[in-house]
């Protein structure tokens, strides 16, 4: 059970390499297609953009709070979180409206669905192709041993039970490629764009609730900030630096 | 290769407050993290190919992966001139960040090279 099988060279040439090449090419294709589809649509709603900018301003204020004097920080804080006309204060009814509007907006929904589909369809197609053409033989040997429980998962088309679990079918080679090529894509495509499922799902779930909840979240965050003047002896330090420069 | 060229762009990012709270420029920190990620991915791919060619199997291969990650961390620390605090938040970030992220790429290329070379 521990002998080395000798595998046909043709398997290397006609299974492993073409499968990897096809997956790389499909990844590149998907990246370009998603780029094309994204740029051809979408006039952003001005109200949403305005709210987004307000949030960014409030966030900057929170981050850099310690570099402005206490009085000016407080003035800015009141401007944002004032009860009557503060920028971050949204009455409850209006908040709900914005969220519902975003979800029922047909453009947005279709966009999300398009992105989802462009992820799922190539994977499904490739998997079906692999199963159809490349099943029933040993495709590769993984260099590390695994327990017997993995046998049913990795050796799908191979019906001999005495073959070492290290010899896997091409389906497991497909999955190995699927996970391993993500790193390669992030290198050759710039940002890791259309190939990471979990990242995009997080992005999508965060975007739906964005306007209504994050305004109040920013307001709370701003209320919490304690101002600590971070530049107390600044004049003396500036003087010391200038002296060093002059002398 | 993109990973190697970008490591020249590790930028100075903390303000030089000598006795005060350190402040970090978010954009530069993000750039540094990206450079580190690229470096690790690249090294894990190369390490995978090397491990396959050398014929390492089983536990030795994973030991080799950790060795490669350690070399990458040492290289990044050396590139930052060992003054970590002016480029990164803490030592943990440069040593452990993305440690296991390159594992899948490593295994893929390890399997690939091992098969091509040894079970031809």
PDB file of C-alpha atoms in Angstrom, chain A:
ATOM      1  CA  UNK A   1       0.000   0.000   0.000  1.00  0.00           C
ATOM      2  CA  UNK A   2       2.961   2.270   0.362  1.00  0.00           C
ATOM      3  CA  UNK A   3       4.595   1.667  -2.988  1.00  0.00           C
ATOM      4  CA  UNK A   4       4.861   4.449  -5.443  1.00  0.00           C
ATOM      5  CA  UNK A   5       2.543   4.168  -8.342  1.00  0.00           C
ATOM      6  CA  UNK A   6       4.009   5.061 -11.662  1.00  0.00           C
ATOM      7  CA  UNK A   7       1.617   7.346 -13.440  1.00  0.00           C
ATOM      8  CA  UNK A   8       1.368   8.031 -17.097  1.00  0.00           C
ATOM      9  CA  UNK A   9       3.144  11.088 -18.411  1.00  0.00           C
ATOM     10  CA  UNK A  10       0.136  11.890 -20.505  1.00  0.00           C
ATOM     11  CA  UNK A  11      -1.811  12.614 -17.336  1.00  0.00           C
ATOM     12  CA  UNK A  12       0.626  15.380 -16.508  1.00  0.00           C
ATOM     13  CA  UNK A  13       0.456  16.877 -19.932  1.00  0.00           C
ATOM     14  CA  UNK A  14      -3.219  16.609 -20.548  1.00  0.00           C
ATOM     15  CA  UNK A  15      -4.850  16.940 -17.152  1.00  0.00           C
ATOM     16  CA  UNK A  16      -2.872  18.867 -14.587  1.00  0.00           C
ATOM     17  CA  UNK A  17      -1.429  21.578 -16.745  1.00  0.00           C
ATOM     18  CA  UNK A  18      -4.506  22.284 -18.873  1.00  0.00           C
ATOM     19  CA  UNK A  19      -6.715  22.413 -15.807  1.00  0.00           C
ATOM     20  CA  UNK A  20      -4.496  24.946 -14.096  1.00  0.00           C
ATOM     21  CA  UNK A  21      -4.128  27.006 -17.251  1.00  0.00           C
ATOM     22  CA  UNK A  22      -7.878  27.007 -17.805  1.00  0.00           C
ATOM     23  CA  UNK A  23      -8.549  28.135 -14.263  1.00  0.00           C
ATOM     24  CA  UNK A  24      -6.045  30.947 -14.483  1.00  0.00           C
ATOM     25  CA  UNK A  25      -7.504  32.106 -17.772  1.00  0.00           C
ATOM     26  CA  UNK A  26     -11.048  31.956 -16.472  1.00  0.00           C
ATOM     27  CA  UNK A  27     -10.016  34.011 -13.476  1.00  0.00           C
ATOM     28  CA  UNK A  28      -8.452  36.659 -15.674  1.00  0.00           C
ATOM     29  CA  UNK A  29     -11.502  36.663 -17.910  1.00  0.00           C
ATOM     30  CA  UNK A  30     -13.818  37.073 -14.964  1.00  0.00           C
ATOM     31  CA  UNK A  31     -11.770  39.999 -13.692  1.00  0.00           C
ATOM     32  CA  UNK A  32     -12.024  41.838 -16.991  1.00  0.00           C
ATOM     33  CA  UNK A  33     -15.687  41.051 -17.424  1.00  0.00           C
ATOM     34  CA  UNK A  34     -16.528  42.353 -13.980  1.00  0.00           C
ATOM     35  CA  UNK A  35     -14.557  45.489 -14.699  1.00  0.00           C
ATOM     36  CA  UNK A  36     -16.453  46.064 -17.930  1.00  0.00           C
ATOM     37  CA  UNK A  37     -19.822  45.437 -16.370  1.00  0.00           C
ATOM     38  CA  UNK A  38     -19.165  47.756 -13.511  1.00  0.00           C
ATOM     39  CA  UNK A  39     -18.116  50.796 -15.468  1.00  0.00           C
ATOM     40  CA  UNK A  40     -21.030  50.784 -17.880  1.00  0.00           C
ATOM     41  CA  UNK A  41     -23.802  51.726 -15.480  1.00  0.00           C
ATOM     42  CA  UNK A  42     -24.612  53.431 -12.242  1.00  0.00           C
ATOM     43  CA  UNK A  43     -25.209  57.076 -11.775  1.00  0.00           C
ATOM     44  CA  UNK A  44     -24.917  57.321  -7.999  1.00  0.00           C
ATOM     45  CA  UNK A  45     -27.797  58.849  -6.180  1.00  0.00           C
ATOM     46  CA  UNK A  46     -26.767  62.344  -5.003  1.00  0.00           C
ATOM     47  CA  UNK A  47     -28.458  62.013  -1.646  1.00  0.00           C
ATOM     48  CA  UNK A  48     -26.574  58.841  -0.865  1.00  0.00           C
ATOM     49  CA  UNK A  49     -23.304  60.346  -1.965  1.00  0.00           C
ATOM     50  CA  UNK A  50     -23.925  63.358   0.251  1.00  0.00           C
ATOM     51  CA  UNK A  51     -24.588  61.150   3.243  1.00  0.00           C
ATOM     52  CA  UNK A  52     -21.477  59.168   2.520  1.00  0.00           C
ATOM     53  CA  UNK A  53     -19.383  62.310   2.451  1.00  0.00           C
ATOM     54  CA  UNK A  54     -20.859  63.507   5.738  1.00  0.00           C
ATOM     55  CA  UNK A  55     -19.908  60.209   7.299  1.00  0.00           C
ATOM     56  CA  UNK A  56     -16.380  60.531   6.020  1.00  0.00           C
ATOM     57  CA  UNK A  57     -16.077  64.020   7.436  1.00  0.00           C
ATOM     58  CA  UNK A  58     -17.337  62.920  10.823  1.00  0.00           C
ATOM     59  CA  UNK A  59     -14.938  60.034  10.797  1.00  0.00           C
ATOM     60  CA  UNK A  60     -12.004  62.310  10.006  1.00  0.00           C
ATOM     61  CA  UNK A  61     -13.036  64.573  12.826  1.00  0.00           C
ATOM     62  CA  UNK A  62     -13.063  61.657  15.216  1.00  0.00           C
ATOM     63  CA  UNK A  63      -9.678  60.418  14.061  1.00  0.00           C
ATOM     64  CA  UNK A  64      -7.900  63.757  14.231  1.00  0.00           C
ATOM     65  CA  UNK A  65      -9.720  65.107  17.271  1.00  0.00           C
ATOM     66  CA  UNK A  66      -6.599  65.488  19.312  1.00  0.00           C
ATOM     67  CA  UNK A  67      -4.852  67.822  16.951  1.00  0.00           C
ATOM     68  CA  UNK A  68      -7.240  70.728  17.169  1.00  0.00           C
ATOM     69  CA  UNK A  69      -7.847  72.825  20.274  1.00  0.00           C
ATOM     70  CA  UNK A  70     -10.619  71.716  22.581  1.00  0.00           C
ATOM     71  CA  UNK A  71     -12.941  74.581  21.816  1.00  0.00           C
ATOM     72  CA  UNK A  72     -12.871  74.096  18.068  1.00  0.00           C
ATOM     73  CA  UNK A  73     -13.375  70.374  18.501  1.00  0.00           C
ATOM     74  CA  UNK A  74     -16.447  71.002  20.570  1.00  0.00           C
ATOM     75  CA  UNK A  75     -17.795  73.477  18.064  1.00  0.00           C
ATOM     76  CA  UNK A  76     -17.450  70.928  15.305  1.00  0.00           C
ATOM     77  CA  UNK A  77     -18.999  68.234  17.408  1.00  0.00           C
ATOM     78  CA  UNK A  78     -22.068  70.324  18.071  1.00  0.00           C
ATOM     79  CA  UNK A  79     -22.354  71.061  14.376  1.00  0.00           C
ATOM     80  CA  UNK A  80     -22.614  67.358  13.650  1.00  0.00           C
ATOM     81  CA  UNK A  81     -24.679  66.021  16.492  1.00  0.00           C
ATOM     82  CA  UNK A  82     -26.965  68.929  17.182  1.00  0.00           C
ATOM     83  CA  UNK A  83     -30.514  67.866  17.834  1.00  0.00           C
ATOM     84  CA  UNK A  84     -32.281  70.175  15.439  1.00  0.00           C
ATOM     85  CA  UNK A  85     -30.165  70.647  12.413  1.00  0.00           C
ATOM     86  CA  UNK A  86     -27.076  68.573  13.056  1.00  0.00           C
ATOM     87  CA  UNK A  87     -25.874  66.775   9.995  1.00  0.00           C
ATOM     88  CA  UNK A  88     -25.854  63.352  11.540  1.00  0.00           C
ATOM     89  CA  UNK A  89     -29.244  63.530  13.117  1.00  0.00           C
ATOM     90  CA  UNK A  90     -31.801  61.688  11.041  1.00  0.00           C
ATOM     91  CA  UNK A  91     -35.393  61.297  12.270  1.00  0.00           C
ATOM     92  CA  UNK A  92     -36.514  57.705  12.490  1.00  0.00           C
ATOM     93  CA  UNK A  93     -39.065  57.665   9.708  1.00  0.00           C
ATOM     94  CA  UNK A  94     -36.694  59.068   7.179  1.00  0.00           C
ATOM     95  CA  UNK A  95     -34.029  56.571   8.060  1.00  0.00           C
ATOM     96  CA  UNK A  96     -36.189  53.598   7.312  1.00  0.00           C
ATOM     97  CA  UNK A  97     -37.238  55.083   4.041  1.00  0.00           C
ATOM     98  CA  UNK A  98     -33.732  55.337   2.709  1.00  0.00           C
ATOM     99  CA  UNK A  99     -33.023  51.708   3.438  1.00  0.00           C
ATOM    100  CA  UNK A 100     -36.186  50.408   1.853  1.00  0.00           C
ATOM    101  CA  UNK A 101     -35.569  52.544  -1.169  1.00  0.00           C
ATOM    102  CA  UNK A 102     -32.131  51.099  -1.638  1.00  0.00           C
ATOM    103  CA  UNK A 103     -33.338  47.554  -1.569  1.00  0.00           C
ATOM    104  CA  UNK A 104     -36.216  48.007  -3.924  1.00  0.00           C
ATOM    105  CA  UNK A 105     -34.152  49.967  -6.369  1.00  0.00           C
ATOM    106  CA  UNK A 106     -34.111  47.671  -9.378  1.00  0.00           C
ATOM    107  CA  UNK A 107     -30.734  48.840 -10.610  1.00  0.00           C
ATOM    108  CA  UNK A 108     -28.978  47.990  -7.407  1.00  0.00           C
ATOM    109  CA  UNK A 109     -30.597  44.592  -7.066  1.00  0.00           C
ATOM    110  CA  UNK A 110     -29.757  43.619 -10.584  1.00  0.00           C
ATOM    111  CA  UNK A 111     -26.210  44.759 -10.131  1.00  0.00           C
ATOM    112  CA  UNK A 112     -25.750  42.587  -7.087  1.00  0.00           C
ATOM    113  CA  UNK A 113     -27.253  39.643  -8.860  1.00  0.00           C
ATOM    114  CA  UNK A 114     -24.994  40.151 -11.837  1.00  0.00           C
ATOM    115  CA  UNK A 115     -21.953  40.159  -9.619  1.00  0.00           C
ATOM    116  CA  UNK A 116     -23.099  37.030  -7.830  1.00  0.00           C
ATOM    117  CA  UNK A 117     -23.748  35.224 -11.062  1.00  0.00           C
ATOM    118  CA  UNK A 118     -20.425  36.173 -12.552  1.00  0.00           C
ATOM    119  CA  UNK A 119     -18.817  34.478  -9.595  1.00  0.00           C
ATOM    120  CA  UNK A 120     -20.873  31.334  -9.479  1.00  0.00           C
ATOM    121  CA  UNK A 121     -21.334  30.438 -13.128  1.00  0.00           C
ATOM    122  CA  UNK A 122     -17.684  29.947 -14.144  1.00  0.00           C
ATOM    123  CA  UNK A 123     -17.072  27.860 -11.064  1.00  0.00           C
ATOM    124  CA  UNK A 124     -20.060  25.652 -11.713  1.00  0.00           C
ATOM    125  CA  UNK A 125     -19.247  25.240 -15.366  1.00  0.00           C
ATOM    126  CA  UNK A 126     -15.643  24.368 -14.708  1.00  0.00           C
ATOM    127  CA  UNK A 127     -16.588  21.893 -12.051  1.00  0.00           C
ATOM    128  CA  UNK A 128     -19.049  20.160 -14.364  1.00  0.00           C
ATOM    129  CA  UNK A 129     -16.434  20.073 -17.098  1.00  0.00           C
ATOM    130  CA  UNK A 130     -13.878  18.524 -14.777  1.00  0.00           C
ATOM    131  CA  UNK A 131     -16.299  15.921 -13.581  1.00  0.00           C
ATOM    132  CA  UNK A 132     -17.329  14.982 -17.048  1.00  0.00           C
ATOM    133  CA  UNK A 133     -13.982  14.699 -18.728  1.00  0.00           C
ATOM    134  CA  UNK A 134     -11.507  13.964 -15.998  1.00  0.00           C
ATOM    135  CA  UNK A 135     -13.100  11.420 -13.769  1.00  0.00           C
ATOM    136  CA  UNK A 136     -12.237   7.850 -13.087  1.00  0.00           C
ATOM    137  CA  UNK A 137      -8.473   7.966 -12.835  1.00  0.00           C
ATOM    138  CA  UNK A 138      -5.728   9.013 -10.519  1.00  0.00           C
ATOM    139  CA  UNK A 139      -4.631  12.497 -11.378  1.00  0.00           C
ATOM    140  CA  UNK A 140      -2.001  13.552  -8.877  1.00  0.00           C
ATOM    141  CA  UNK A 141      -0.224  12.629  -5.724  1.00  0.00           C
ATOM    142  CA  UNK A 142      -0.320  15.071  -2.884  1.00  0.00           C
ATOM    143  CA  UNK A 143       2.985  15.126  -1.052  1.00  0.00           C
ATOM    144  CA  UNK A 144       1.630  14.709   2.436  1.00  0.00           C
ATOM    145  CA  UNK A 145      -0.340  11.866   3.949  1.00  0.00           C
ATOM    146  CA  UNK A 146      -3.924  12.199   5.046  1.00  0.00           C
ATOM    147  CA  UNK A 147      -6.142   9.982   7.109  1.00  0.00           C
ATOM    148  CA  UNK A 148      -8.550   7.469   5.691  1.00  0.00           C
ATOM    149  CA  UNK A 149     -11.527   9.663   6.293  1.00  0.00           C
ATOM    150  CA  UNK A 150     -10.522  11.946   3.454  1.00  0.00           C
ATOM    151  CA  UNK A 151     -10.579   9.082   1.016  1.00  0.00           C
ATOM    152  CA  UNK A 152     -14.176   9.490  -0.072  1.00  0.00           C
ATOM    153  CA  UNK A 153     -13.681  13.199  -0.584  1.00  0.00           C
ATOM    154  CA  UNK A 154     -10.450  13.128  -2.479  1.00  0.00           C
ATOM    155  CA  UNK A 155     -10.581   9.923  -4.461  1.00  0.00           C
ATOM    156  CA  UNK A 156     -13.933  10.392  -5.946  1.00  0.00           C
ATOM    157  CA  UNK A 157     -13.776   8.480  -9.194  1.00  0.00           C
ATOM    158  CA  UNK A 158     -11.316   5.844  -8.119  1.00  0.00           C
ATOM    159  CA  UNK A 159     -12.958   2.663  -6.984  1.00  0.00           C
ATOM    160  CA  UNK A 160      -9.981   0.820  -5.579  1.00  0.00           C
ATOM    161  CA  UNK A 161      -9.876   0.976  -1.834  1.00  0.00           C
ATOM    162  CA  UNK A 162      -6.281  -0.081  -1.449  1.00  0.00           C
ATOM    163  CA  UNK A 163      -4.771   2.871  -3.194  1.00  0.00           C
ATOM    164  CA  UNK A 164      -2.996   5.266  -0.870  1.00  0.00           C
ATOM    165  CA  UNK A 165      -5.032   8.326   0.049  1.00  0.00           C
ATOM    166  CA  UNK A 166      -2.305  10.516  -1.327  1.00  0.00           C
ATOM    167  CA  UNK A 167      -3.302   9.619  -4.851  1.00  0.00           C
ATOM    168  CA  UNK A 168      -6.178  11.899  -5.612  1.00  0.00           C
ATOM    169  CA  UNK A 169      -8.607  12.355  -8.426  1.00  0.00           C
ATOM    170  CA  UNK A 170      -8.826  15.386 -10.635  1.00  0.00           C
ATOM    171  CA  UNK A 171     -11.770  16.784  -8.710  1.00  0.00           C
ATOM    172  CA  UNK A 172      -9.542  17.404  -5.736  1.00  0.00           C
ATOM    173  CA  UNK A 173      -6.962  18.911  -8.074  1.00  0.00           C
ATOM    174  CA  UNK A 174      -9.703  21.337  -9.140  1.00  0.00           C
ATOM    175  CA  UNK A 175     -10.415  22.328  -5.550  1.00  0.00           C
ATOM    176  CA  UNK A 176      -6.748  22.688  -4.769  1.00  0.00           C
ATOM    177  CA  UNK A 177      -6.424  25.010  -7.728  1.00  0.00           C
ATOM    178  CA  UNK A 178      -9.490  26.949  -6.680  1.00  0.00           C
ATOM    179  CA  UNK A 179      -8.022  27.846  -3.322  1.00  0.00           C
ATOM    180  CA  UNK A 180      -4.418  28.090  -4.272  1.00  0.00           C
ATOM    181  CA  UNK A 181      -4.775  30.358  -7.267  1.00  0.00           C
ATOM    182  CA  UNK A 182      -6.283  33.144  -5.201  1.00  0.00           C
ATOM    183  CA  UNK A 183      -2.832  34.194  -4.110  1.00  0.00           C
ATOM    184  CA  UNK A 184      -1.588  34.109  -7.672  1.00  0.00           C
ATOM    185  CA  UNK A 185      -4.493  36.255  -8.843  1.00  0.00           C
ATOM    186  CA  UNK A 186      -3.799  38.852  -6.226  1.00  0.00           C
ATOM    187  CA  UNK A 187      -0.288  39.122  -7.588  1.00  0.00           C
ATOM    188  CA  UNK A 188      -1.059  39.369 -11.279  1.00  0.00           C
ATOM    189  CA  UNK A 189      -4.301  41.306 -11.169  1.00  0.00           C
ATOM    190  CA  UNK A 190      -3.420  44.100  -8.765  1.00  0.00           C
ATOM    191  CA  UNK A 191      -5.996  44.122  -5.998  1.00  0.00           C
ATOM    192  CA  UNK A 192      -7.573  40.829  -5.261  1.00  0.00           C
ATOM    193  CA  UNK A 193     -10.564  41.621  -7.267  1.00  0.00           C
ATOM    194  CA  UNK A 194     -13.226  39.248  -8.414  1.00  0.00           C
ATOM    195  CA  UNK A 195     -11.905  36.056  -6.994  1.00  0.00           C
ATOM    196  CA  UNK A 196     -12.518  36.110  -3.291  1.00  0.00           C
ATOM    197  CA  UNK A 197     -15.999  35.029  -2.268  1.00  0.00           C
ATOM    198  CA  UNK A 198     -15.929  35.954   1.357  1.00  0.00           C
ATOM    199  CA  UNK A 199     -14.637  39.450   0.801  1.00  0.00           C
ATOM    200  CA  UNK A 200     -17.366  40.310  -1.685  1.00  0.00           C
ATOM    201  CA  UNK A 201     -20.083  38.847   0.457  1.00  0.00           C
ATOM    202  CA  UNK A 202     -18.992  40.999   3.349  1.00  0.00           C
ATOM    203  CA  UNK A 203     -18.945  44.036   1.114  1.00  0.00           C
ATOM    204  CA  UNK A 204     -22.415  43.293  -0.153  1.00  0.00           C
ATOM    205  CA  UNK A 205     -23.968  42.730   3.246  1.00  0.00           C
ATOM    206  CA  UNK A 206     -22.413  45.924   4.582  1.00  0.00           C
ATOM    207  CA  UNK A 207     -23.629  48.062   1.739  1.00  0.00           C
ATOM    208  CA  UNK A 208     -27.333  47.364   2.207  1.00  0.00           C
ATOM    209  CA  UNK A 209     -27.606  48.860   5.668  1.00  0.00           C
ATOM    210  CA  UNK A 210     -25.125  51.592   5.079  1.00  0.00           C
ATOM    211  CA  UNK A 211     -26.931  54.936   5.108  1.00  0.00           C
ATOM    212  CA  UNK A 212     -29.448  54.587   7.903  1.00  0.00           C
ATOM    213  CA  UNK A 213     -27.443  52.862  10.558  1.00  0.00           C
ATOM    214  CA  UNK A 214     -24.015  54.323  10.051  1.00  0.00           C
ATOM    215  CA  UNK A 215     -25.221  57.891  10.558  1.00  0.00           C
ATOM    216  CA  UNK A 216     -26.375  57.109  14.064  1.00  0.00           C
ATOM    217  CA  UNK A 217     -23.278  55.011  14.621  1.00  0.00           C
ATOM    218  CA  UNK A 218     -21.081  57.930  13.670  1.00  0.00           C
ATOM    219  CA  UNK A 219     -23.063  60.202  15.947  1.00  0.00           C
ATOM    220  CA  UNK A 220     -22.564  57.853  18.870  1.00  0.00           C
ATOM    221  CA  UNK A 221     -18.917  57.530  18.099  1.00  0.00           C
ATOM    222  CA  UNK A 222     -18.522  61.264  18.028  1.00  0.00           C
ATOM    223  CA  UNK A 223     -20.274  61.603  21.357  1.00  0.00           C
ATOM    224  CA  UNK A 224     -17.936  59.140  22.915  1.00  0.00           C
ATOM    225  CA  UNK A 225     -14.673  60.776  21.909  1.00  0.00           C
ATOM    226  CA  UNK A 226     -12.698  62.313  24.753  1.00  0.00           C
ATOM    227  CA  UNK A 227     -10.628  65.187  23.647  1.00  0.00           C
ATOM    228  CA  UNK A 228      -7.007  64.993  24.688  1.00  0.00           C
ATOM    229  CA  UNK A 229      -4.835  67.765  23.469  1.00  0.00           C
ATOM    230  CA  UNK A 230      -1.922  65.991  21.873  1.00  0.00           C
ATOM    231  CA  UNK A 231       0.285  68.921  21.114  1.00  0.00           C
ATOM    232  CA  UNK A 232       0.755  70.630  24.453  1.00  0.00           C
ATOM    233  CA  UNK A 233       4.301  71.847  24.193  1.00  0.00           C
ATOM    234  CA  UNK A 234       4.185  72.369  20.506  1.00  0.00           C
ATOM    235  CA  UNK A 235       5.648  75.851  20.447  1.00  0.00           C
ATOM    236  CA  UNK A 236       8.660  74.743  22.443  1.00  0.00           C
ATOM    237  CA  UNK A 237       9.212  71.781  20.160  1.00  0.00           C
ATOM    238  CA  UNK A 238       8.965  73.911  17.070  1.00  0.00           C
ATOM    239  CA  UNK A 239      11.472  76.304  18.608  1.00  0.00           C
ATOM    240  CA  UNK A 240      13.882  73.465  19.347  1.00  0.00           C
ATOM    241  CA  UNK A 241      13.687  72.181  15.798  1.00  0.00           C
ATOM    242  CA  UNK A 242      14.226  75.593  14.322  1.00  0.00           C
ATOM    243  CA  UNK A 243      17.195  76.205  16.573  1.00  0.00           C
ATOM    244  CA  UNK A 244      18.740  72.987  15.402  1.00  0.00           C
ATOM    245  CA  UNK A 245      18.241  73.974  11.824  1.00  0.00           C
ATOM    246  CA  UNK A 246      19.733  77.417  12.255  1.00  0.00           C
ATOM    247  CA  UNK A 247      22.740  76.507  14.344  1.00  0.00           C
TER     248      UNK A 247
END
